[in-house]
Tab-separated table of C-alpha atoms in Angstrom:
chain	number	residue	atom	x	y	z
A	17	MET	CA	-11.219	27.651	-18.338
A	18	LEU	CA	-14.589	29.081	-17.265
A	19	SER	CA	-14.305	27.278	-13.913
A	20	ARG	CA	-10.816	28.660	-13.327
A	21	LEU	CA	-11.956	32.172	-14.153
A	22	SER	CA	-14.883	31.756	-11.738
A	23	LEU	CA	-12.535	30.673	-8.955
A	24	ALA	CA	-10.214	33.589	-9.653
A	25	LEU	CA	-13.216	35.871	-9.231
A	26	MET	CA	-14.145	34.165	-5.949
A	27	ARG	CA	-10.618	34.664	-4.598
A	28	SER	CA	-10.712	38.318	-5.611
A	29	LEU	CA	-13.801	38.830	-3.454
A	30	ALA	CA	-11.998	37.822	-0.237
A	31	PRO	CA	-10.802	41.335	0.766
A	32	TRP	CA	-14.013	43.112	-0.208
A	33	PRO	CA	-16.130	44.708	2.525
A	34	LEU	CA	-18.948	42.342	3.403
A	35	ALA	CA	-21.604	44.852	2.316
A	36	TRP	CA	-20.101	44.866	-1.193
A	37	VAL	CA	-20.074	41.064	-1.366
A	38	ARG	CA	-23.696	40.910	-0.261
A	39	ALA	CA	-24.701	43.593	-2.803
A	40	ALA	CA	-23.039	41.550	-5.553
A	41	GLY	CA	-24.900	38.503	-4.236
A	42	THR	CA	-28.201	40.349	-4.411
A	43	LEU	CA	-27.549	41.272	-8.051
A	44	LEU	CA	-26.502	37.711	-8.893
A	45	GLY	CA	-29.602	36.370	-7.158
A	46	TRP	CA	-31.877	38.576	-9.238
A	47	VAL	CA	-30.137	37.406	-12.408
A	48	LEU	CA	-30.470	33.731	-11.415
A	49	TYR	CA	-34.131	34.245	-10.552
A	50	ALA	CA	-34.745	35.686	-14.022
A	51	VAL	CA	-32.623	33.217	-15.986
A	52	VAL	CA	-32.808	29.823	-14.254
A	53	VAL	CA	-36.480	29.230	-14.984
A	54	SER	CA	-36.507	25.506	-14.168
A	55	ARG	CA	-35.171	26.001	-10.624
A	56	ARG	CA	-37.411	29.011	-10.068
A	57	ARG	CA	-40.334	26.708	-10.812
A	58	VAL	CA	-39.026	24.101	-8.323
A	59	VAL	CA	-38.743	26.715	-5.581
A	60	ARG	CA	-42.254	28.020	-6.238
A	61	ILE	CA	-43.755	24.523	-6.118
A	62	ASN	CA	-41.903	23.713	-2.883
A	63	LEU	CA	-43.091	26.914	-1.235
A	64	ARG	CA	-46.689	26.428	-2.349
A	65	LEU	CA	-46.710	22.917	-0.884
A	66	CYS	CA	-45.148	23.938	2.422
A	67	PHE	CA	-46.825	27.311	2.893
A	68	PRO	CA	-50.313	26.975	1.352
A	69	GLU	CA	-51.479	29.986	3.342
A	70	TRP	CA	-49.186	32.311	1.363
A	71	SER	CA	-50.645	34.364	-1.468
A	72	GLU	CA	-49.133	34.217	-4.958
A	73	ALA	CA	-47.456	37.570	-4.307
A	74	GLU	CA	-45.864	36.180	-1.128
A	75	VAL	CA	-44.663	33.067	-2.957
A	76	ARG	CA	-43.045	35.236	-5.666
A	77	ARG	CA	-41.397	37.484	-3.076
A	78	HIS	CA	-40.003	34.598	-1.054
A	79	THR	CA	-38.839	32.827	-4.213
A	80	ARG	CA	-36.770	35.872	-5.142
A	81	GLY	CA	-35.439	35.915	-1.588
A	82	VAL	CA	-34.369	32.270	-1.873
A	83	PHE	CA	-32.282	33.057	-4.969
A	84	VAL	CA	-30.747	36.142	-3.357
A	85	HIS	CA	-29.722	34.293	-0.190
A	86	PHE	CA	-28.412	31.357	-2.237
A	87	ALA	CA	-26.254	33.701	-4.338
A	88	GLN	CA	-25.020	35.693	-1.337
A	89	ALA	CA	-23.947	32.514	0.461
A	90	TRP	CA	-22.198	31.264	-2.668
A	91	LEU	CA	-20.148	34.474	-3.014
A	92	ASP	CA	-19.384	34.397	0.715
A	93	ARG	CA	-17.250	31.326	0.039
A	94	GLY	CA	-14.727	33.791	-1.386
A	95	TRP	CA	-13.885	35.154	2.064
A	96	LEU	CA	-14.733	31.944	3.937
A	97	TRP	CA	-12.126	29.985	2.000
A	98	HIS	CA	-9.668	32.730	0.989
A	99	GLY	CA	-10.008	35.514	3.562
A	100	SER	CA	-7.619	35.801	6.481
A	101	PRO	CA	-8.364	33.551	9.481
A	102	GLU	CA	-8.926	36.670	11.594
A	103	LEU	CA	-11.521	37.990	9.133
A	104	VAL	CA	-13.303	34.636	9.018
A	105	ARG	CA	-13.440	34.364	12.808
A	106	GLN	CA	-14.761	37.916	13.068
A	107	ARG	CA	-17.666	37.193	10.721
A	108	LEU	CA	-18.677	33.823	12.197
A	109	ARG	CA	-20.481	34.113	15.535
A	110	LEU	CA	-20.704	30.787	17.368
A	111	SER	CA	-23.351	30.834	20.097
A	112	GLY	CA	-25.811	28.768	22.113
A	113	ALA	CA	-25.122	25.439	23.801
A	114	VAL	CA	-21.514	25.219	22.593
A	115	HIS	CA	-20.696	23.085	25.648
A	116	GLU	CA	-22.601	20.232	23.964
A	117	LEU	CA	-19.649	19.913	21.578
A	118	ALA	CA	-16.958	19.841	24.267
A	119	GLY	CA	-15.127	16.755	25.454
A	120	GLN	CA	-14.980	13.452	23.592
A	121	GLU	CA	-18.587	12.239	23.818
A	122	PRO	CA	-19.882	10.907	20.468
A	123	VAL	CA	-22.017	13.553	18.754
A	124	VAL	CA	-24.062	13.613	15.573
A	125	ILE	CA	-24.643	17.210	14.531
A	126	PHE	CA	-27.956	17.776	12.749
A	127	ALA	CA	-27.034	20.498	10.242
A	128	PRO	CA	-30.008	21.272	7.970
A	129	HIS	CA	-29.573	22.530	4.424
A	130	PHE	CA	-29.631	26.249	5.023
A	131	VAL	CA	-27.541	28.417	2.698
A	132	GLY	CA	-25.001	28.953	5.490
A	133	LEU	CA	-24.097	25.273	5.862
A	134	ASP	CA	-20.462	25.874	4.801
A	135	ALA	CA	-20.175	28.809	7.190
A	136	GLY	CA	-21.407	26.610	10.037
A	137	TRP	CA	-18.875	23.905	9.204
A	138	THR	CA	-16.097	26.498	8.964
A	139	ALA	CA	-16.992	28.000	12.343
A	140	LEU	CA	-16.854	24.619	14.060
A	141	THR	CA	-13.607	23.491	12.459
A	142	GLN	CA	-11.896	26.837	13.046
A	143	GLN	CA	-13.099	27.702	16.532
A	144	LEU	CA	-13.470	24.399	18.402
A	145	ALA	CA	-10.718	22.005	19.459
A	146	ARG	CA	-12.158	18.795	18.039
A	147	ARG	CA	-11.796	17.003	14.729
A	148	PHE	CA	-15.139	17.145	12.944
A	149	THR	CA	-16.216	14.838	10.139
A	150	THR	CA	-18.818	15.059	7.409
A	151	ILE	CA	-19.906	13.162	4.293
A	152	TYR	CA	-18.938	14.596	0.920
A	153	THR	CA	-20.360	13.894	-2.537
A	154	ASP	CA	-17.891	14.346	-5.394
A	155	GLN	CA	-18.702	17.089	-7.894
A	156	ALA	CA	-18.757	16.326	-11.621
A	157	ASN	CA	-16.618	19.394	-12.354
A	158	LYS	CA	-13.178	18.383	-11.081
A	159	VAL	CA	-11.860	21.945	-10.851
A	160	MET	CA	-14.783	22.970	-8.652
A	161	ASP	CA	-14.552	19.691	-6.746
A	162	ALA	CA	-10.934	20.379	-5.779
A	163	TRP	CA	-11.803	23.930	-4.719
A	164	ILE	CA	-14.714	22.852	-2.532
A	165	LEU	CA	-12.664	20.080	-0.918
A	166	ALA	CA	-9.816	22.477	-0.151
A	167	GLY	CA	-12.234	25.040	1.267
A	168	ARG	CA	-13.945	22.572	3.565
A	169	GLN	CA	-10.597	21.245	4.783
A	170	ARG	CA	-9.106	24.690	5.230
A	171	PHE	CA	-8.819	24.658	8.997
A	172	GLY	CA	-7.293	21.234	9.302
A	173	SER	CA	-9.547	19.733	11.952
A	174	GLY	CA	-12.124	18.494	9.447
A	175	ARG	CA	-12.256	15.076	7.783
A	176	LEU	CA	-14.477	14.487	4.753
A	177	PHE	CA	-15.744	10.974	4.077
A	178	GLY	CA	-16.713	9.944	0.551
A	179	ARG	CA	-19.750	7.780	-0.067
A	180	ALA	CA	-17.367	4.911	-0.881
A	181	ASP	CA	-15.864	4.995	2.631
A	182	GLY	CA	-18.906	3.174	3.954
A	183	VAL	CA	-20.883	3.336	7.166
A	184	LYS	CA	-18.411	1.339	9.280
A	185	THR	CA	-15.594	3.849	8.771
A	186	ILE	CA	-17.860	6.784	9.638
A	187	VAL	CA	-19.257	5.065	12.741
A	188	ALA	CA	-15.757	4.136	13.927
A	189	ALA	CA	-14.707	7.800	13.777
A	190	LEU	CA	-17.920	8.804	15.541
A	191	ARG	CA	-17.351	6.363	18.394
A	192	ALA	CA	-13.743	7.542	18.654
A	193	GLY	CA	-14.983	11.038	19.472
A	194	ASP	CA	-15.068	12.836	16.106
A	195	PRO	CA	-18.449	14.620	15.789
A	196	LEU	CA	-20.299	13.932	12.533
A	197	TYR	CA	-21.700	17.018	10.765
A	198	LEU	CA	-24.712	15.411	9.085
A	199	LEU	CA	-27.071	16.927	6.507
A	200	PRO	CA	-29.859	14.328	6.168
A	201	ASP	CA	-32.725	16.569	5.010
A	202	MET	CA	-32.644	15.833	1.280
A	203	ASN	CA	-34.228	13.372	-1.113
A	204	PHE	CA	-31.687	10.686	-2.063
A	205	GLY	CA	-34.230	8.342	-3.643
A	206	PRO	CA	-36.875	5.985	-2.258
A	207	HIS	CA	-34.439	3.095	-1.740
A	208	GLU	CA	-32.585	5.113	0.931
A	209	SER	CA	-35.616	6.816	2.466
A	210	VAL	CA	-38.745	6.447	4.543
A	211	PHE	CA	-41.917	8.472	3.958
A	212	VAL	CA	-42.751	10.808	6.840
A	213	PRO	CA	-44.579	14.152	6.992
A	214	PHE	CA	-42.764	17.374	6.133
A	215	TYR	CA	-45.057	20.395	6.296
A	216	GLY	CA	-47.941	17.941	6.084
A	217	VAL	CA	-46.680	16.357	2.855
A	218	SER	CA	-45.571	12.713	2.871
A	219	THR	CA	-41.882	13.115	1.998
A	220	ALA	CA	-39.065	10.686	1.202
A	221	THR	CA	-36.602	11.347	4.033
A	222	VAL	CA	-33.243	9.745	4.765
A	223	PRO	CA	-33.362	8.191	8.279
A	224	SER	CA	-29.581	8.503	8.716
A	225	LEU	CA	-29.788	10.844	11.724
A	226	SER	CA	-31.397	8.157	13.858
A	227	ARG	CA	-29.244	5.379	12.407
A	228	PHE	CA	-25.910	7.112	12.951
A	229	ALA	CA	-26.915	8.184	16.459
A	230	ARG	CA	-27.788	4.592	17.328
A	231	LEU	CA	-24.750	2.998	15.675
A	232	GLY	CA	-22.377	5.588	17.110
A	233	ARG	CA	-24.016	5.602	20.559
A	234	ALA	CA	-24.132	9.354	20.084
A	235	LYS	CA	-26.272	12.256	21.163
A	236	VAL	CA	-27.843	14.521	18.512
A	237	VAL	CA	-27.051	18.239	18.643
A	238	PRO	CA	-28.710	20.572	16.074
A	239	VAL	CA	-26.571	23.365	14.645
A	240	VAL	CA	-28.462	25.993	12.629
A	241	THR	CA	-26.607	28.664	10.661
A	242	ARG	CA	-28.228	31.979	9.731
A	243	LEU	CA	-26.880	34.489	7.215
A	244	THR	CA	-26.804	37.942	8.855
A	245	PRO	CA	-25.628	41.428	7.807
A	246	GLN	CA	-22.501	40.890	9.943
A	247	GLY	CA	-21.682	37.445	8.508
A	248	TYR	CA	-23.254	34.328	10.020
A	249	SER	CA	-24.781	33.317	13.310
A	250	VAL	CA	-24.029	29.657	14.087
A	251	GLU	CA	-26.338	28.481	16.873
A	252	VAL	CA	-25.609	25.264	18.727
A	253	MET	CA	-28.813	23.916	20.278
A	254	PRO	CA	-29.226	21.618	23.295
A	255	ALA	CA	-28.914	17.898	22.639
A	256	TRP	CA	-32.193	16.120	21.995
A	257	SER	CA	-33.509	14.002	24.827
A	258	ASP	CA	-34.797	10.462	24.246
A	259	PHE	CA	-33.184	10.267	20.820
A	260	PRO	CA	-32.755	7.914	19.111
A	261	SER	CA	-35.703	5.770	20.087
A	262	ASP	CA	-36.522	2.241	18.988
A	263	ASP	CA	-38.772	3.614	16.231
A	264	LEU	CA	-36.862	4.741	13.127
A	265	LEU	CA	-39.984	6.205	11.517
A	266	ALA	CA	-40.887	8.222	14.619
A	267	ASP	CA	-37.314	9.515	14.940
A	268	THR	CA	-37.269	10.678	11.323
A	269	ALA	CA	-40.670	12.336	11.670
A	270	ARG	CA	-39.396	14.109	14.790
A	271	MET	CA	-36.419	15.381	12.809
A	272	ASN	CA	-38.749	16.907	10.207
A	273	VAL	CA	-40.926	18.546	12.860
A	274	SER	CA	-37.845	20.191	14.389
A	275	LEU	CA	-36.609	21.185	10.945
A	276	GLN	CA	-39.895	22.955	10.248
A	277	THR	CA	-39.439	25.176	13.308
A	278	TYR	CA	-35.959	26.154	12.105
A	279	ILE	CA	-37.228	26.904	8.595
A	280	ASP	CA	-40.193	28.946	9.843
A	281	ALA	CA	-37.713	31.362	11.453
A	282	MET	CA	-35.944	32.022	8.103
A	283	PRO	CA	-37.790	30.425	5.175
A	284	GLU	CA	-35.794	32.241	2.485
A	285	GLN	CA	-32.527	30.713	3.703
A	286	TYR	CA	-33.523	27.083	3.224
A	287	TYR	CA	-32.339	25.099	0.198
A	288	TRP	CA	-35.649	25.106	-1.669
A	289	VAL	CA	-33.906	24.756	-5.044
A	290	HIS	CA	-33.701	21.006	-4.329
A	291	LYS	CA	-36.572	18.780	-5.552
A	292	ARG	CA	-37.480	17.784	-2.023
A	293	PHE	CA	-40.735	16.085	-3.065
A	294	LYS	CA	-39.448	14.338	-6.210
A	295	ASP	CA	-40.186	10.800	-4.979
A	296	ARG	CA	-43.819	10.159	-4.120
A	297	PRO	CA	-45.602	7.353	-2.276
A	298	ALA	CA	-47.203	4.710	-4.509
A	299	GLY	CA	-50.174	6.125	-6.375
A	300	GLU	CA	-49.251	9.822	-5.997
A	301	SER	CA	-48.393	11.906	-9.060
A	302	ASP	CA	-45.170	13.855	-9.666
A	303	VAL	CA	-45.586	17.326	-8.151
A	304	TYR	CA	-42.950	18.769	-10.520
A	305	ALA	CA	-44.479	17.409	-13.748
């Protein structure tokens, strides 16, 4: 019942002026910052590790900003998934090297975990004439799971693969010309990862960007989405040259170096609530203990 009431509230936000939605998101972010102590601690530890030059006051300020941007992006799903198509298109600005996504050439899209990741996906599936694919993890709450699935499939050109679909099915779609919207910058456990630097910290990182590019004979095109006062800016960047290489470790390290430059431009919009450094190399202690 609580989930259904929450979704009714999200739908009711769709016609609101964007400034009102963002103000509600700011208030919700402050509440989450005050109440969700465990995740506030995770964000603070992540920021201290990645930005050791920041003072404690700066870490606190940016931590609050992370919660505000997270909450604003969450409430934005009200109009992203229930607003009119014209309203959605108006608030999503697609820019940059959009030509990289034209035609039928295999493409792996590197889409980092910024708060606007759903807005970026929506912009691509609504505004470009290709069928995009991505990998979806089922949610434990089945009511929310159905809502998220419907929202991400709203504009018809998107296909969501479950983990059970397997690599072969995903690669076949990639080779057939369906770009893969990939979010590989999370910790999925040491058995799926390699350890490479991220902000100077040895970090368990999924090497799937290099693997899918190689298996799909695809180019890699970064797409970075920024939350703005007008909605979202979805920037398509030029395809990476000389990628993938024959060195999986070097490719994954290169991904993290590029990711750092994107984060440095908007650190409060990255998904710092995730325990990015949970798995440590042998002999290193748990940073979240």
